[in-house]
Amino acid sequence: MKQYVGLDVSQKETSVCVVDESGKVVFQGRARSDPGALAELLSKRAPSAERIGFETGAMSSWLWHELNRIGLPVVCIDARHAKAVLSVRMNKSDENDAQGLAELVRVGWYREVKVKSPESQATRSLLVARLRLVAIRRDLENQIRSMLKEYGLHFSRSIGAQFRRKVLELVVEGHPLRSVIGALLSVHEQACEEQEKLDRQVRRLARDDCTTRRLMTVPGVGVVTALTYRHTIDDPSRFSAASDVGAYLGLTPRRKQSGETDVSGRVSHWGDRLLRTYLYEAASVLMHRTKKWSTLKAWGIRLSKRIGMKKAKVAVARKMAVLLHCIWVDGTSFEWGSEKTA
């Protein structure tokens, strides 16, 4: 008899529920949130498990890889989809959530999430750590500028070592802010050094990957954007059409249709926020800084005259996402098009 398992994972313990193909609860219990302990329990209580489902979360990627490695039929369910189903239950508890997940995988009405490969997961961690250091550096620079303005001290835009040098030229020995600014500059210098180390790793990863290098042929797409796209999408074959990438990244408008009402709203903002931000920045670079004309830029400029620059950038970002997917799948590079056509 087929069995279906729901796992409600928490940091220390996981609630386990096993149901048969008719929906009858066969077993309910708990186990440590450890792949070995869960595998041992499932081998006893659900030896003929057809599917084992749990929600996306902080531990879901690690748990999926470990259970999949020993041959268990695990599926990772979109937490937003699972929440919509589980919220109809009157009482909220780990046992009820596990039972709801078991019933969800039994009927098959769920959206399975593609779990990133270990390589992409490690690269994403590198990119997120780099982003955090950039934010720390930027916050320190803004804080120091704000403190200096209170004393009427201003200087031109600069970052990194040049920023520290200009600050020290203004805050001479004996200045009331010298000791305070010195402490912030010390942290700023350390953050810049660590960011540079991560930047070298990012450049090396991009240089060693031919797919990332081809993605960088698109104007406006740099090393960080290309590498983020490469390891966020991870597997381009999971999209049946390139146009699906825009919706996956939350760059398509929401739609609310009922009866005679049909409203098209703002972009959904679903999907990966980091990649969506980088694509918007790439679109801004293409529209404002890239001097060479291309068919993509010409399309964006014409669109901006009709709907405004901000909306046009979002549309160009979505088009970039689709274009990058096509380049990845086809093994081609960006085609600028003739200047006359542009």
Tab-separated table of C-alpha atoms in Angstrom, residues 61 65 114-123 230-231 234:
chain	number	residue	atom	x	y	z
A	61	SER	CA	17.721	22.760	1.093
A	65	HIS	CA	19.833	17.019	-0.396
A	114	LYS	CA	13.350	23.436	-7.426
A	115	VAL	CA	16.121	22.991	-4.852
A	116	LYS	CA	19.415	24.554	-5.884
A	117	SER	CA	22.480	22.408	-6.423
A	118	PRO	CA	25.203	22.536	-3.739
A	119	GLU	CA	27.431	24.530	-6.120
A	120	SER	CA	24.754	27.167	-6.703
A	121	GLN	CA	23.907	27.267	-3.004
A	122	ALA	CA	27.549	27.974	-2.128
A	123	THR	CA	27.829	30.679	-4.799
A	230	ARG	CA	23.504	31.774	-13.337
A	231	HIS	CA	23.181	30.398	-9.812
A	234	ASP	CA	20.590	27.018	-11.731
